[in-house]
CSV table of C-alpha atoms and ligand atoms in Angstrom, one decimal:
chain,number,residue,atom,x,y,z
H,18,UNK,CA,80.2,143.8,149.5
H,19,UNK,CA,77.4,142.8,147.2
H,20,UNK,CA,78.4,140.3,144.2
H,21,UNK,CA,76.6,138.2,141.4
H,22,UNK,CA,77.8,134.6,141.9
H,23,UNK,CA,77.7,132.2,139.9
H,24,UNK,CA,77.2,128.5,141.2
H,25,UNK,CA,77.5,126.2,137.9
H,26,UNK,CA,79.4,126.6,134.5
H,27,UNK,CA,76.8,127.4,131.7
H,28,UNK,CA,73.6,127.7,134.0
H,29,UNK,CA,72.2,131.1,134.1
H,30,UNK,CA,69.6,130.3,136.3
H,31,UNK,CA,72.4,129.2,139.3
H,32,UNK,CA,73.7,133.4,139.5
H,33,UNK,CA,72.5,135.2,142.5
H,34,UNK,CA,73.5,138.7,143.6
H,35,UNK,CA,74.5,138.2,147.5
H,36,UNK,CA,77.3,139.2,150.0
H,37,UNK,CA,80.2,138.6,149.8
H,38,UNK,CA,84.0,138.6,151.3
H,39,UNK,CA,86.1,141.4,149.8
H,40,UNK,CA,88.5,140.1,147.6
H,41,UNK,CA,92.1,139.0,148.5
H,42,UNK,CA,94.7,141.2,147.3
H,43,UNK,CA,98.5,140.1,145.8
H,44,UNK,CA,101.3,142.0,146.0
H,45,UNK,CA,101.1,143.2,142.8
H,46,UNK,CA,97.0,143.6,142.5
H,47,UNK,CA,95.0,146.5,142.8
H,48,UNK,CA,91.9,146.8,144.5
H,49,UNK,CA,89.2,148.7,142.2
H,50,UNK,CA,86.0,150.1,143.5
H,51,UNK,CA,83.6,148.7,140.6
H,52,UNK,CA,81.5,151.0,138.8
H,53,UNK,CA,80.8,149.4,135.6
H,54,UNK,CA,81.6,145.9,134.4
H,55,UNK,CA,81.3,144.1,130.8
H,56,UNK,CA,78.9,140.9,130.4
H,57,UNK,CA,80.3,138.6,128.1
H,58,UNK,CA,77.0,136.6,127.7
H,59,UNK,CA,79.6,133.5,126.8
H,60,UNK,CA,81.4,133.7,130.1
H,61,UNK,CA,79.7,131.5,132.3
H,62,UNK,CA,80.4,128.7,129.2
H,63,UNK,CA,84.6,129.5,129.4
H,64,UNK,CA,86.4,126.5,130.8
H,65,UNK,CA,88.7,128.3,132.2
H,66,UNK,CA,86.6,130.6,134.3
H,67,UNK,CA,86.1,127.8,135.9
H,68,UNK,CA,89.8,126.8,136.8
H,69,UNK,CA,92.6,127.8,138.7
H,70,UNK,CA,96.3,129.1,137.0
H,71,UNK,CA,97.3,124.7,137.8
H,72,UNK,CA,93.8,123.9,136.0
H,73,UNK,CA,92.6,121.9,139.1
H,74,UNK,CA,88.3,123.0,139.6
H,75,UNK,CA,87.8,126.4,141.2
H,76,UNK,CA,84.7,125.7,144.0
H,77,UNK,CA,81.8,127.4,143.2
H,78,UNK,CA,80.8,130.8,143.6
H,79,UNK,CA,82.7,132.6,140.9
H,80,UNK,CA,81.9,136.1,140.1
H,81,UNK,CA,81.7,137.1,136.1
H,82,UNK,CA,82.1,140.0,134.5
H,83,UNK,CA,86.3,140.4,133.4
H,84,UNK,CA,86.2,143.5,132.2
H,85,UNK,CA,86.4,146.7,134.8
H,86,UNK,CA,85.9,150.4,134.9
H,87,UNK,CA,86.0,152.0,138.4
H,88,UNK,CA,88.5,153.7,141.0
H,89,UNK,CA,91.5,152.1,142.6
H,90,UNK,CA,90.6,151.8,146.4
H,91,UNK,CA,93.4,150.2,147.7
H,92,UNK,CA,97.3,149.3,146.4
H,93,UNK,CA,99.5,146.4,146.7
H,94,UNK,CA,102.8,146.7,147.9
H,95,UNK,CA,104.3,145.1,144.3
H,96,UNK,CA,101.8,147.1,141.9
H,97,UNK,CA,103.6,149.3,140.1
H,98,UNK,CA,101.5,152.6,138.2
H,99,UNK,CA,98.7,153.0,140.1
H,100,UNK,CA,97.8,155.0,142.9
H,101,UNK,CA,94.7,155.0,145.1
H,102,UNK,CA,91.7,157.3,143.2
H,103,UNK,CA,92.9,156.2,139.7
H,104,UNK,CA,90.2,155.9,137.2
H,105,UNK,CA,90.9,153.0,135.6
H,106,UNK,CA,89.7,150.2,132.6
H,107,UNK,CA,90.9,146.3,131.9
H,108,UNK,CA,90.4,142.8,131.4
H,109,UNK,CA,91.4,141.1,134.3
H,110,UNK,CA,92.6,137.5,134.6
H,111,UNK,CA,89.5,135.2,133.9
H,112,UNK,CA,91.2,132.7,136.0
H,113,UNK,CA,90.1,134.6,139.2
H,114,UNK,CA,86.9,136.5,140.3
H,115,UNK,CA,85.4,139.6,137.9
H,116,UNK,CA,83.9,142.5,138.4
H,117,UNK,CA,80.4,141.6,139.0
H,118,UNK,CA,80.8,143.0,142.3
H,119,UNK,CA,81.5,145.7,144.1
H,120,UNK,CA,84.9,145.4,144.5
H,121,UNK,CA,87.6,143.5,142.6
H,122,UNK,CA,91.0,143.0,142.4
H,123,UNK,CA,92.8,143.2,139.6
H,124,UNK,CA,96.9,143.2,138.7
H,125,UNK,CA,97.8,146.5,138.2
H,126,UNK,CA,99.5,145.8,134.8
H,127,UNK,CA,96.2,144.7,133.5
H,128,UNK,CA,94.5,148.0,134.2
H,129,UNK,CA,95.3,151.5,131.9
H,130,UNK,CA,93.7,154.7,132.7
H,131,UNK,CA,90.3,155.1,132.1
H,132,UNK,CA,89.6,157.0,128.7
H,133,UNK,CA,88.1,160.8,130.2
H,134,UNK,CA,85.7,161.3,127.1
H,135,UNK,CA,83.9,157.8,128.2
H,136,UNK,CA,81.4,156.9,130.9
H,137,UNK,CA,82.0,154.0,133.5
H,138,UNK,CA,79.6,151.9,131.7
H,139,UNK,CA,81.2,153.0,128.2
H,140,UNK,CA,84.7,152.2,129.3
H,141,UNK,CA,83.9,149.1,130.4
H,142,UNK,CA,82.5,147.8,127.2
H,143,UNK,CA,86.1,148.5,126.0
H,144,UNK,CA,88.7,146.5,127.3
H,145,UNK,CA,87.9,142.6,126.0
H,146,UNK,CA,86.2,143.7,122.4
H,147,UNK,CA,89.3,146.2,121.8
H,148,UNK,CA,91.9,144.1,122.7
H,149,UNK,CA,90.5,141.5,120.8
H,150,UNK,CA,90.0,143.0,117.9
H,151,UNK,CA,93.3,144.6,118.4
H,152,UNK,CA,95.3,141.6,119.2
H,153,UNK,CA,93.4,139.9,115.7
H,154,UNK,CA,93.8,142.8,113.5
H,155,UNK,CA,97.4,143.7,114.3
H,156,UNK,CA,99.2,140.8,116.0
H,157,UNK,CA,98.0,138.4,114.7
H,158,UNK,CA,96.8,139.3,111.6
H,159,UNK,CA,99.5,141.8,110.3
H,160,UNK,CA,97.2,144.6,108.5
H,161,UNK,CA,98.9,147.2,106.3
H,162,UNK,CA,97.5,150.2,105.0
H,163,UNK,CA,95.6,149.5,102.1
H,164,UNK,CA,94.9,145.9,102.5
H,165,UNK,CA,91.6,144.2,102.0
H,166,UNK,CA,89.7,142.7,105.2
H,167,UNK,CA,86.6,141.1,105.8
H,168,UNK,CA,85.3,141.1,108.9
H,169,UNK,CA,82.7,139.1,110.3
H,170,UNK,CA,80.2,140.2,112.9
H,171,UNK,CA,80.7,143.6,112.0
H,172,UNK,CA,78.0,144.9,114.9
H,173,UNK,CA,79.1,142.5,117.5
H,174,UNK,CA,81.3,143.6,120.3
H,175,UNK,CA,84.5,142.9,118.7
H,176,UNK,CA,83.1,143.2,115.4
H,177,UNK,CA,82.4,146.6,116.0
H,178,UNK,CA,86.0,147.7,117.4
H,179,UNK,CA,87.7,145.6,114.3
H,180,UNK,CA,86.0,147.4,111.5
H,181,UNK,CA,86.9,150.9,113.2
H,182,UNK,CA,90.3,150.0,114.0
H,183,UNK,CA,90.6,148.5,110.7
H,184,UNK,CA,89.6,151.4,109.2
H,185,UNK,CA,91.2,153.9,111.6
H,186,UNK,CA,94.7,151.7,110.4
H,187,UNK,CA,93.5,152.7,106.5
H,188,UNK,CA,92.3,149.3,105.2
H,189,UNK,CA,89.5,148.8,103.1
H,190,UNK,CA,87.1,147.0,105.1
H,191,UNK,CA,84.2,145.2,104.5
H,192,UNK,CA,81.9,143.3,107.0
H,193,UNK,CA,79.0,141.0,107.6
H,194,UNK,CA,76.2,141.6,110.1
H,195,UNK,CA,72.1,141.8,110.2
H,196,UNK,CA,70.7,143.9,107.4
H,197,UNK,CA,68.9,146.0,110.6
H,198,UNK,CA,72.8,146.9,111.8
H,199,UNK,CA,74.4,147.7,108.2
H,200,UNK,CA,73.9,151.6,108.3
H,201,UNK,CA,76.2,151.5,111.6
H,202,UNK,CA,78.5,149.4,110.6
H,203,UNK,CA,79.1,151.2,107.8
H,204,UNK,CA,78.5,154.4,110.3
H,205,UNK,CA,82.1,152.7,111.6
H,206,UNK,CA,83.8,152.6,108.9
H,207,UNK,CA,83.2,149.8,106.4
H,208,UNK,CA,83.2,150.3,103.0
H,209,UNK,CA,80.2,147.4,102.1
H,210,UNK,CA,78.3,145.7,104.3
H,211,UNK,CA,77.1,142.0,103.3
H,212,UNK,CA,73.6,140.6,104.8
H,213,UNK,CA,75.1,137.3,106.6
H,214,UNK,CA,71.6,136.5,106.5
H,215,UNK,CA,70.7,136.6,102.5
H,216,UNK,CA,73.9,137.3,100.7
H,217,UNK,CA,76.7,134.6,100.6
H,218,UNK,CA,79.8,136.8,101.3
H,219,UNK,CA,81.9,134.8,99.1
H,220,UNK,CA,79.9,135.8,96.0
H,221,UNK,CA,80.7,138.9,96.8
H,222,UNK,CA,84.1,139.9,98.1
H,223,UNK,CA,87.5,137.4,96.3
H,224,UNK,CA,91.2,138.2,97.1
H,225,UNK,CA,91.2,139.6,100.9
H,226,UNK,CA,94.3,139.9,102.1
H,227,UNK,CA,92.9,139.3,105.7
H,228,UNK,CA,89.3,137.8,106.9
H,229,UNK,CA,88.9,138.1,110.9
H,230,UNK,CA,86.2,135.7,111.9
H,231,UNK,CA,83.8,136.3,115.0
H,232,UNK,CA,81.7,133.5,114.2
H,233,UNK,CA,83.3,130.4,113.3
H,234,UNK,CA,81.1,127.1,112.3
H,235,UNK,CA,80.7,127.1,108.3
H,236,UNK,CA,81.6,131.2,108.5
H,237,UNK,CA,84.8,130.1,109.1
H,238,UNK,CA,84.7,127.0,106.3
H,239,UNK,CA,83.6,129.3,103.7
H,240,UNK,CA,86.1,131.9,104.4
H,241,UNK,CA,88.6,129.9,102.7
H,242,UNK,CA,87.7,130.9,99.5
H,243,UNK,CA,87.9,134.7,99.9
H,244,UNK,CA,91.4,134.8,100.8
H,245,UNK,CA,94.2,135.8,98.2
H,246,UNK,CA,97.4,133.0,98.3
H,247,UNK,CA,99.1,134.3,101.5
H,248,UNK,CA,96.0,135.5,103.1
H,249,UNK,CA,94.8,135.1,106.9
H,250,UNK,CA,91.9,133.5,108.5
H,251,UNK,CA,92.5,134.7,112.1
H,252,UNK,CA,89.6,133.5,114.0
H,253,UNK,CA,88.2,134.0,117.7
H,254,UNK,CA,85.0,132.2,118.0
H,255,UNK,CA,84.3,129.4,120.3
H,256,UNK,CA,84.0,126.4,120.1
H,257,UNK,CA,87.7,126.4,118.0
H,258,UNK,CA,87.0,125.8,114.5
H,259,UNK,CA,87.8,122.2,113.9
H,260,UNK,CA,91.2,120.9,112.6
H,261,UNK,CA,91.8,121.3,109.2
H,262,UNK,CA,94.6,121.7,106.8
H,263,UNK,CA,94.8,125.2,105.9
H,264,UNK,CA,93.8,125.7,102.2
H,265,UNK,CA,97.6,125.9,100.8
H,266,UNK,CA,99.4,129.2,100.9
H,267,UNK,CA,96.8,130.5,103.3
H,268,UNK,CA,96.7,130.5,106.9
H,269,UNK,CA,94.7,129.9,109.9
H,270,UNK,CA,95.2,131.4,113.4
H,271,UNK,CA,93.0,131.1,116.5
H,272,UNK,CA,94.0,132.7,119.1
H,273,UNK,CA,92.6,133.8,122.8
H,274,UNK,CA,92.5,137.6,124.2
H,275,UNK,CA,95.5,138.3,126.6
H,276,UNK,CA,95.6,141.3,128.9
H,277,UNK,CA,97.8,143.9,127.9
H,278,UNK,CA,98.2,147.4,129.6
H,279,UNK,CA,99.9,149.0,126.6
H,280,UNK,CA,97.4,148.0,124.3
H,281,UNK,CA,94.7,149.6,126.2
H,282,UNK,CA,96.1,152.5,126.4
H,283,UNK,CA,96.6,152.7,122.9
H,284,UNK,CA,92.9,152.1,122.7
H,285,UNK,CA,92.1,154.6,125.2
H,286,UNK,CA,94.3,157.3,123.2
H,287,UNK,CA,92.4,156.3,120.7
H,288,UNK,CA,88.9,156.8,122.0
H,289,UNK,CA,89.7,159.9,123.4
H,290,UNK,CA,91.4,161.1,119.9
H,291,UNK,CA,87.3,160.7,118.3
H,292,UNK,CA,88.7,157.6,116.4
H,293,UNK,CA,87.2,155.0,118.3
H,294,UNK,CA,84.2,154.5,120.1
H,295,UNK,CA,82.4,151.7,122.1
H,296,UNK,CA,79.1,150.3,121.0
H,297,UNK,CA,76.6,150.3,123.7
H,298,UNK,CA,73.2,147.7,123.7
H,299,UNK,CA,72.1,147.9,127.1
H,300,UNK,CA,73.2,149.2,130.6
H,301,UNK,CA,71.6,146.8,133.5
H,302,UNK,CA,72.2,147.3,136.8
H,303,UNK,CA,74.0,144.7,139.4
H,304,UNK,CA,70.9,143.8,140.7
H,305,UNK,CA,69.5,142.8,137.4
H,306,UNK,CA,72.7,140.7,136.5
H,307,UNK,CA,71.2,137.5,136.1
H,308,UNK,CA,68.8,138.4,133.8
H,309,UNK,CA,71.5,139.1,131.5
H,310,UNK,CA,73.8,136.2,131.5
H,311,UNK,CA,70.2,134.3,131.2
H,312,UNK,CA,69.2,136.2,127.8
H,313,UNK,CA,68.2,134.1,124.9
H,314,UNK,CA,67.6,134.7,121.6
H,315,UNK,CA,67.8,137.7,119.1
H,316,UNK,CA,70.2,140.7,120.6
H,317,UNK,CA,68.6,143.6,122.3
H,318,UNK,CA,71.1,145.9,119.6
H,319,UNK,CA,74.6,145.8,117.9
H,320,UNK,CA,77.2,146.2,120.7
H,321,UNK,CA,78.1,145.1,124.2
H,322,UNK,CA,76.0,145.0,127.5
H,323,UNK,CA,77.7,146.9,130.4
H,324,UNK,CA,76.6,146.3,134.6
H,325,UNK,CA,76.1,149.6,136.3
H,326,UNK,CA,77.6,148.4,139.8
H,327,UNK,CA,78.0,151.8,141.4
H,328,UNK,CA,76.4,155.5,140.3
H,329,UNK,CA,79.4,158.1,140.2
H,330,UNK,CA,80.0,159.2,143.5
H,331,UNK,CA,78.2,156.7,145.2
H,332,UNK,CA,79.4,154.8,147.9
H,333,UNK,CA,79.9,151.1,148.1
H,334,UNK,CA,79.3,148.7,151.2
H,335,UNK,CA,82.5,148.3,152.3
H,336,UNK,CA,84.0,150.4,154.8
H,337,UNK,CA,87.2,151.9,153.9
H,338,UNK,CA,88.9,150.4,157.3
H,339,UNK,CA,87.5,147.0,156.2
H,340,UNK,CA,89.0,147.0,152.5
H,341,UNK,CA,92.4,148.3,153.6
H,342,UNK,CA,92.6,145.4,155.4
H,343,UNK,CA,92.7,143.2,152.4
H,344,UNK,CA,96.3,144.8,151.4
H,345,UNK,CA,99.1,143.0,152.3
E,22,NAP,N1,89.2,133.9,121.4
E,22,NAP,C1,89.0,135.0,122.1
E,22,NAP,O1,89.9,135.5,122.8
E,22,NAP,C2,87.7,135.7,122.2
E,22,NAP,C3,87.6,137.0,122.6
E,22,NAP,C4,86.3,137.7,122.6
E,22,NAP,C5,85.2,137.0,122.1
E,22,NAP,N2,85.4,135.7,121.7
E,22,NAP,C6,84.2,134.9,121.1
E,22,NAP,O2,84.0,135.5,119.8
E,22,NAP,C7,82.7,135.5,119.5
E,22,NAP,C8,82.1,136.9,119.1
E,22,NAP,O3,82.2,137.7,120.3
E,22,NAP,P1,81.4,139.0,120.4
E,22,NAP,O4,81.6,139.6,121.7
E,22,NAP,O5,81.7,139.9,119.2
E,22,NAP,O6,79.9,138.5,120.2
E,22,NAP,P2,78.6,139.3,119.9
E,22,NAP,O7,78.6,140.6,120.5
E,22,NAP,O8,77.4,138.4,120.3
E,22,NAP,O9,78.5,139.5,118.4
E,22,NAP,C9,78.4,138.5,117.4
E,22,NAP,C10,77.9,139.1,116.1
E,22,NAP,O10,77.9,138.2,115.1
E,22,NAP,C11,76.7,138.3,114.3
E,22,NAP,N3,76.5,137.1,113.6
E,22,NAP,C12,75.8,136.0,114.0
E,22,NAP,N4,75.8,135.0,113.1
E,22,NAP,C13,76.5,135.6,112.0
E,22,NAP,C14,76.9,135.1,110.7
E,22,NAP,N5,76.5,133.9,110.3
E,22,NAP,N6,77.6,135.9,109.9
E,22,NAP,C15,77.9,137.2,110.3
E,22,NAP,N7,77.6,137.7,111.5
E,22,NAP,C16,76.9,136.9,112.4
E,22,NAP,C17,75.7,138.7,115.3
E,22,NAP,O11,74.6,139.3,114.7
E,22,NAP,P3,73.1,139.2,115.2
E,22,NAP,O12,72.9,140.2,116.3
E,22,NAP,O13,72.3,139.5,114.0
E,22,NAP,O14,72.9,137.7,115.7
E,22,NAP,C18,76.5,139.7,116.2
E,22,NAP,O15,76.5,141.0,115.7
E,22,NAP,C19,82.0,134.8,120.7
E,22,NAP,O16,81.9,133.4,120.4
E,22,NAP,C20,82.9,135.0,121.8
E,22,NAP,O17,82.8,134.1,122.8
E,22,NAP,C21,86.6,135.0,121.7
C-alpha cells in the first residue's frame, strides 16, 4: 500500500509518501480501507506518537493522520460490532500508525458508523475536534443549560464543534477568533464573538460559568479573571499550561482526548440530526501530504484539513488475498 511516513518528530520536511507493509492486525482491530484521514498539523510534535503503550522509542517511519473515515476491509477475530463493508469514523490510538495510508488498523471500539449525511473527507474532520470538544464541554467541564461559556478558538477545529455543541446543549456561548471568521462562528451558534486580535476578552465578558481554552499561553493566564467563584478553566492546548495555583474557588482541568465509540456516535446522531456540522479548510490529497504537515503561517480558513486517500469506489493497492492475510 502507499503511506506518508514520517522519519523524525517535528520535521516536516522528513515525510515521504512511499510503500509500505499492510498493517498488522490484533484480535480485536479492524482493518479500514482509508478514504479520508484528519491532519492534525501538531501531530508530528506529540510525544507520544512517537512511543510505544511501555513508552520505550517507536523506530521511525510512523504514519500520521489519527483520525479515519473509510470501509472496514477485513475483521479480527476479537472485534466486536463491525463487519466487513462498514462505513465507518474514529480516532484511533496515536500510540500506533494513522491513517495516512491506505490501509489502517484500527480497534474496533474506537470506530462508530460513519455519519450518512457527511462525505469521507467530512467525516473525517470529525472524530478528534468532536470528541474533544465533547469530552471538554461535557466531561470535564459539566455544562448545564443556560450557563455562560467562553470559548476560545471559536474557528479552530475544536473551537468550531465546542461552540455548536455548546449551543446545541442551550448555553449562552461566546467565543474568540479572527475578526475575518466572526460571522461563522457566530453562523455556529455563538451569541458574541470577541476579536482575540484587538479586543481583550476580559473587558468584555465577567462571571462565566465555564471558559474552554484552545490556546493556552497568556489566553489561558487571563482567563482567570472571567470566571464566576466555582467556575472552570478546562484547557487542551499544548504545551500544558504551566503549574499554578488555581485562582481560589475556581478550577483548572487539562486534559487529553480519549477514544470513545459512544461518544462518536452521539456526534454522528448529531450531525446527521442538522445540529452539528464539521468545518472544512482544505481537502489535499495523499500525495500532497507533506505539504501540509509542512504549512507555516496564517491558516488557509477556519476549520480542519482532511487527506483524500482514496476516491469513492476506487480501489486501493492491495490485493484483497494479500490484506486478509494480515487477520489473525
Ligand atoms: N489535549 C488534547 O487532547 C487536544 C486535542 C485536540 C487538540 N489539542 C490542541 O489544542 C489546540 C487547538 O487545536 P485545534 O485543532 O482547534 O487548532 P486549530 O484548528 O489550529 O485552531 C486554533 C484556533 O485558535 C485561534 N487562535 C490563535 N490564537 C488565538 C488567540 N490568542 N485567541 C483566540 N483564538 C486564537 C486560531 O485562529 P487564527 O486562524 O486566526 O490563527 C484558530 O482558529 C492545539 O494546540 C492542539 O494541539 C489538544
Amino acid at each position: 500500500m502507499r503511506a506518508l511516513h514520517a522519519y523524525a518528530r517535528s520535521d516536516p520536511s522528513r515525510l515521504v509518501v512511499e510503500d509500505a507493509p499492510l498493517p498488522e492486525l490484533g484480535p480485536s482491530d479492524v482493518l479500514v480501507r482509508v478514504h479520508a484521514s484528519g491532519v492534525s498539523p501538531g501531530e508530528l510534535d506529540w510525544p507520544t506518537a512517537w512511543l510505544h503503550h511501555d513508552d520505550t522509542p517507536r523506530r521511525p517511519p510512523i504514519v500520521p493522520g489519527h483520525e479515519v473515515a473509510g470501509i472496514v476491509d477485513a475483521v479480527g477475530p476479537d472485534a466486536a460490532g463491525l463487519t466487513v463493508g462498514d462505513a465507518v469514523f474514529g480516532y484511533i490510538d496515536v500510540r500506533r500508525d494513522g491513517a495516512d495510508a491506505e490501509y489502517t488498523a484500527a480497534r474496533a471500539d474506537e470506530l462508530a458508523p460513519e455519519p450518512v449525511t457527511l462525505s469521507h473527507a467530512q467525516a473525517a474532520a470529525v472524530p478528534l475536534s468532536g470528541l474533544t470538544a465533547w469530552q471538554a464541554l461535557v466531561d470535564h467541564g459539566n455544562l448545564a443549560p443556560g450557563q455562560r461559556v467562553l470559548i476560545h478558538g471559536g474557528a479552530g477545529g475544536v473551537g468550531t464543534f465546542a461552540v455548536q455543541l455548546a449551543s446545541w446543549r442551550g448555553a449562552h456561548v461566546v467565543a474568540t477568533s479572527a475578526s475575518r471568521d466572526a460571522d461563522l462562528v457566530r453562523d455556529l451558534g455563538a451569541r458574541d464573538v470577541i476579536d482575540y486580535r484587538t479586543g481583550r476578552f476580559e473587558e468584555v465578558v465577567s462571571e462565566m460559568d465555564l471558559v474552554i481554552d484552545t490556546v493556552g499561553g497568556e489566553t489561558w493566564e487571563r482567563s482567570w479573571r472571567v470566571l464566576r467563584p466555582g467556575g472552570r478553566l478546562v484547557s487542551i492546548a499544548v504545551p500544558r499550561p504551566p503549574g499554578r495555583d488555581p485562582v481560589e474557588g475556581r478550577q483548572a482541568i487539562w486534559f487529553v482526548v480519549r477514544p470513545d465509540r459512544e461518544q462518536l456516535m452521539e456526534l454522528g446522531r448529531l450531525i446527521d440530526a442538522g445540529h452539528l456540522r464539521p468545518i472544512i479548510s482544505d481537502v489535499v490529497p495523499l500525495a500532497r501530504g507533506a505539504e501540509v504537515y509542512g504549512r507555516a503561517g496564517p491558516r488557509g480558513g477556519p476549520g480542519r484539513v482532511a487527506l483524500l486517500v482514496a476516491a469513492a469506489g476506487a480501489g486501493a493497492s492491495a490485493p484483497a488475498a494479500a490484506r486478509t492475510t494480515a487477520v489473525p
